[in-house]
PDB file of C-alpha atoms in Angstrom:
ATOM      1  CA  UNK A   1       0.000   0.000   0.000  1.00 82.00           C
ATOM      2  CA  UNK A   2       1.649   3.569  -1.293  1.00 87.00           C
ATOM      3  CA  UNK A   3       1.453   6.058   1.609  1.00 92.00           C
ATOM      4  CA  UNK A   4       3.010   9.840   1.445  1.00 95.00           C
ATOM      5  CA  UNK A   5       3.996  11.571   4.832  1.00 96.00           C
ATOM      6  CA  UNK A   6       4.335  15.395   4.887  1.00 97.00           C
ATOM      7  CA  UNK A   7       6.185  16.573   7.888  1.00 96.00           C
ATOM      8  CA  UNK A   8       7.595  20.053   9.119  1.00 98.00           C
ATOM      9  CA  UNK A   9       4.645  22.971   9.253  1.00 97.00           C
ATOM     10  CA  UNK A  10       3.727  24.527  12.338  1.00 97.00           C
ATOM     11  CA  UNK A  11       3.163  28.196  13.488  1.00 98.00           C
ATOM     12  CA  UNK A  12       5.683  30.721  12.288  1.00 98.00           C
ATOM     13  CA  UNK A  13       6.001  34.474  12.186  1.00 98.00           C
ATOM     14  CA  UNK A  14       6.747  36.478   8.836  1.00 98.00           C
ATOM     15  CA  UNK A  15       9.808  35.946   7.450  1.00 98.00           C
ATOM     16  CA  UNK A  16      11.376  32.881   8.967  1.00 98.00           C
ATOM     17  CA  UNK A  17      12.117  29.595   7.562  1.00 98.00           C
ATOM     18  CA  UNK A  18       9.991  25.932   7.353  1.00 98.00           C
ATOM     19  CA  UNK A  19      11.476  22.745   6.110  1.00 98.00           C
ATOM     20  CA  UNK A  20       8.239  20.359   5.216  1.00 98.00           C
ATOM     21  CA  UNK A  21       9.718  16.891   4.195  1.00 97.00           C
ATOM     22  CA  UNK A  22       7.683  14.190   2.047  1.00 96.00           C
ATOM     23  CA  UNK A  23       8.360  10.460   2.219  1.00 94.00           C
ATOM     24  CA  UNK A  24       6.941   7.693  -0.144  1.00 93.00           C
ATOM     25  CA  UNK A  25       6.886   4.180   0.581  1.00 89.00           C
ATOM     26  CA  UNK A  26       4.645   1.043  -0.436  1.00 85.00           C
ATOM     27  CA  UNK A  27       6.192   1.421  -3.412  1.00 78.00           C
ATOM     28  CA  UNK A  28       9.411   2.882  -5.352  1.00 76.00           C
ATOM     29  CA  UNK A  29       8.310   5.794  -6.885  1.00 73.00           C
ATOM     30  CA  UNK A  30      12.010   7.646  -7.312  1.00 74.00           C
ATOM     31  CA  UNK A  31      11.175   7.520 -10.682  1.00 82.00           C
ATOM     32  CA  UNK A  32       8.265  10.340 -11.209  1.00 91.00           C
ATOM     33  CA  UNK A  33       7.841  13.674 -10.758  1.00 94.00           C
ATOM     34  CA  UNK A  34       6.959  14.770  -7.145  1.00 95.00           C
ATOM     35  CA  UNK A  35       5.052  17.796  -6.133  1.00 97.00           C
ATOM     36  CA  UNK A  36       3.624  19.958  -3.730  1.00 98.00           C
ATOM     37  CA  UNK A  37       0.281  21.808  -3.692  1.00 98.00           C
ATOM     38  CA  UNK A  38      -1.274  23.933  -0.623  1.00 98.00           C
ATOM     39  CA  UNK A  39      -4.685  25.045   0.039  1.00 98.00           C
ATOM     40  CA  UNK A  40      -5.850  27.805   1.934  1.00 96.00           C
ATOM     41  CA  UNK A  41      -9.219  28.076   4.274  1.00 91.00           C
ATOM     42  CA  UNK A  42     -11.920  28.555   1.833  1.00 93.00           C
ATOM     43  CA  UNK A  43      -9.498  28.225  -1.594  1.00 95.00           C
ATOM     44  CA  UNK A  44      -9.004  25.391  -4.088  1.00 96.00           C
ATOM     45  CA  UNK A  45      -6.087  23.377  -4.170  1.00 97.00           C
ATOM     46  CA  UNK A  46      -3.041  25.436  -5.730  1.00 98.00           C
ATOM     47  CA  UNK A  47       0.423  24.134  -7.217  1.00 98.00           C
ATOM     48  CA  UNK A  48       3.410  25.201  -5.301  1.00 98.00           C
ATOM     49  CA  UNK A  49       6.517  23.653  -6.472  1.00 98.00           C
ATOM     50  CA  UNK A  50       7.774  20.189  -8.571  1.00 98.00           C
ATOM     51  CA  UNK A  51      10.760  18.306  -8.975  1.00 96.00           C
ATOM     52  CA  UNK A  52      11.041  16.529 -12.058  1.00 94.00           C
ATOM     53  CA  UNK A  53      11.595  12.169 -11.938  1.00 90.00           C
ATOM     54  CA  UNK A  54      15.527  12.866 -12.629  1.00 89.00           C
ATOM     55  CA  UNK A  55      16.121  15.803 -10.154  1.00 88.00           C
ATOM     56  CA  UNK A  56      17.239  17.988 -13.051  1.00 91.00           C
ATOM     57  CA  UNK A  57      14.613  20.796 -12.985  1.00 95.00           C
ATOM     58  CA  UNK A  58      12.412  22.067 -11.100  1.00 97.00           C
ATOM     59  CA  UNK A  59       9.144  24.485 -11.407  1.00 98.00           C
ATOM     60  CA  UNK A  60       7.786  26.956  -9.164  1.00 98.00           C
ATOM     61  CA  UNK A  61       4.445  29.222  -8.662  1.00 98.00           C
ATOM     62  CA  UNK A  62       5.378  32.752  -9.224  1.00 98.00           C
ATOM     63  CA  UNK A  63       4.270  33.579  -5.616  1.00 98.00           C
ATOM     64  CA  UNK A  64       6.678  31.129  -4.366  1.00 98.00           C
ATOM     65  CA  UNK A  65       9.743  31.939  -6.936  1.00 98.00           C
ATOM     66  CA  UNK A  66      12.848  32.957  -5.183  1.00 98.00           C
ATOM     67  CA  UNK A  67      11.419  31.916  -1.963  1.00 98.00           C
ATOM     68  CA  UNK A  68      10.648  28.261  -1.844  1.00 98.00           C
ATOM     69  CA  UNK A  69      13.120  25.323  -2.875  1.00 98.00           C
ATOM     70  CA  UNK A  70      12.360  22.105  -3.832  1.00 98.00           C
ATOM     71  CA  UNK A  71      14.410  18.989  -3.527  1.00 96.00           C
ATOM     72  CA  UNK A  72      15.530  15.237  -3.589  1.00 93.00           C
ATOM     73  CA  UNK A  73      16.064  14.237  -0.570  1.00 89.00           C
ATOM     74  CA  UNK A  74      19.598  11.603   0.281  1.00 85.00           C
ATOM     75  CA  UNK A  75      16.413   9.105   1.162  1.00 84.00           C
ATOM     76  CA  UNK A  76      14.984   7.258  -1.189  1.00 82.00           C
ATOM     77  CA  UNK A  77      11.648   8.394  -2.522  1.00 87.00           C
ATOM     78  CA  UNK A  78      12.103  11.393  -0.021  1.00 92.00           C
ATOM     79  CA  UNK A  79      11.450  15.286  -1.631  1.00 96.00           C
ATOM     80  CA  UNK A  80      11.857  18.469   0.443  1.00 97.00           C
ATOM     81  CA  UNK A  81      10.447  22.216   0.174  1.00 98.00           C
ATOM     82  CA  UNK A  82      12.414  24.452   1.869  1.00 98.00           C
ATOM     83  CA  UNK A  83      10.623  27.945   2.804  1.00 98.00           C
ATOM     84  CA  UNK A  84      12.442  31.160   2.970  1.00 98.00           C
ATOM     85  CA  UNK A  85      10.947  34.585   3.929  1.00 98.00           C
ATOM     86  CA  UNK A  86       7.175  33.168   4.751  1.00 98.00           C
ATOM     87  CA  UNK A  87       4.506  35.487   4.571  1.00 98.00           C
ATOM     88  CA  UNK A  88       1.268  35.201   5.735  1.00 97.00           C
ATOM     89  CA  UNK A  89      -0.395  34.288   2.816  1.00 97.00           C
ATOM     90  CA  UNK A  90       1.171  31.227   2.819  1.00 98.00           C
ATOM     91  CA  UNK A  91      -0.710  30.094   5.674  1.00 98.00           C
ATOM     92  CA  UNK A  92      -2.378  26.653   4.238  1.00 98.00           C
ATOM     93  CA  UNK A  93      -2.532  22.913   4.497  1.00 98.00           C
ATOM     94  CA  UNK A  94       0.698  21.830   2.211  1.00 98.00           C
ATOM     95  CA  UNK A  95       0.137  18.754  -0.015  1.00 98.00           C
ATOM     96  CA  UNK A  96       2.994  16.378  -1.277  1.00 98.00           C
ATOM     97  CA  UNK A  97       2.166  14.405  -4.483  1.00 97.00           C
ATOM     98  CA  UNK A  98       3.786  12.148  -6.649  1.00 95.00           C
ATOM     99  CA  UNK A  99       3.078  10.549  -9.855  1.00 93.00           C
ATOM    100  CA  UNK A 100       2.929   7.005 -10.683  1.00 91.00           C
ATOM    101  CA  UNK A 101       3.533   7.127 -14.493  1.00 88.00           C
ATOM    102  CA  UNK A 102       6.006   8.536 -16.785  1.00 85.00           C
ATOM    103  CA  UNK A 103       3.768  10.338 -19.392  1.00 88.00           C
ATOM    104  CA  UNK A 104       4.666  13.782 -19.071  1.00 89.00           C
ATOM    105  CA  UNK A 105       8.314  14.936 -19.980  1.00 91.00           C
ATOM    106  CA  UNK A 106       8.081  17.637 -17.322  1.00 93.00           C
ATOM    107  CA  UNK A 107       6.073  17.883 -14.257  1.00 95.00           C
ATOM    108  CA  UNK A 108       2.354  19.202 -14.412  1.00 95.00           C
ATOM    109  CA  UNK A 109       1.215  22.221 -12.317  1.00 97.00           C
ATOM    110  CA  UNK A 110      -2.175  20.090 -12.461  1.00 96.00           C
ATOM    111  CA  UNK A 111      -3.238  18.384  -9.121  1.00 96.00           C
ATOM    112  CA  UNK A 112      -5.221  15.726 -11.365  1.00 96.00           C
ATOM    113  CA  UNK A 113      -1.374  14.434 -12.515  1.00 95.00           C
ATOM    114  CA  UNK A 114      -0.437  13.088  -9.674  1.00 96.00           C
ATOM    115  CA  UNK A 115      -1.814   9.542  -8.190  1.00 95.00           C
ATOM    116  CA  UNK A 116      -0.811   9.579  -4.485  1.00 95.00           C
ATOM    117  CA  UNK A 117      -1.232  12.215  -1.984  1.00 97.00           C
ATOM    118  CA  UNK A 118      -0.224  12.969   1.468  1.00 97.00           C
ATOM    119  CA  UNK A 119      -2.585  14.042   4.281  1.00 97.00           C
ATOM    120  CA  UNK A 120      -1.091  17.401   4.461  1.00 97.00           C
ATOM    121  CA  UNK A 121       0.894  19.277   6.849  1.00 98.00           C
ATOM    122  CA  UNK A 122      -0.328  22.673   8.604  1.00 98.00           C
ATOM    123  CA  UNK A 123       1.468  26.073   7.659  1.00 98.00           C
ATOM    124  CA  UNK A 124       0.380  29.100   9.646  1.00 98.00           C
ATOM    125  CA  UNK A 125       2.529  32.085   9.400  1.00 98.00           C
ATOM    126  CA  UNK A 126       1.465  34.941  11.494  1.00 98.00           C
ATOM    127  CA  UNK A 127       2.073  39.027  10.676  1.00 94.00           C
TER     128      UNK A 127
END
């Protein structure tokens, strides 16, 4: 059975840093793109960040660019987001997803592209 664990969020003030880590087991997925999406109270499910299968690009929302930093982890089937200079409008319920096929080149922004999804981890950044 394929589960995804988010870890990391918790109550911050403006401007500092979170680390939110994703593991995937059940399964090797090492292979396809990983992602992770956020939602806010009230707001539909938004793309943050993805890593692409080979760890050789990566893809960012423009309110994250510069900011947020997405990586492989030295763990197997393990992906990162590192998050600089939080504001509070990144307050939300962070999502790590992965993929299970190799149809796409490149990651999608699309949450309906990836097959397996955490339960989310809480980010709450305070003015």
């Amino acid at each position: 059975q394929v589960q995804v664990a988010e870890s990391g969020g918790g109550l911050v003030q403006a401007g500092d840093s979170l680390r939110l880590s994703c593991a995937v087991s059940g399964r090797t997925f090492s292979s396809y793109h990983k992602a992770w999406f956020r939602q806010a109270p009230g707001g539909e499910r938004e793309f943050v960040a993805a890593l692409k299968w080979s760890g050789t690009a990566t893809y960012y929302a423009d309110s994250v660019k510069g900011r947020f930093t997405i990586s492989k982890g030295n763990a197997k089937d393990t992906v990162y987001l590192q998050m600089n200079s939080l504001k509070p409008e990144d307050t939300a319920v962070y999502y790590c997803a992965t993929a299970d096929n190799r149809n796409r080149n490149n990651p999608s922004r699309a949450p309906e592209a990836y097959a397996y999804w955490g339960q989310g981890t809480q980010v709450t950044v305070s003015s």
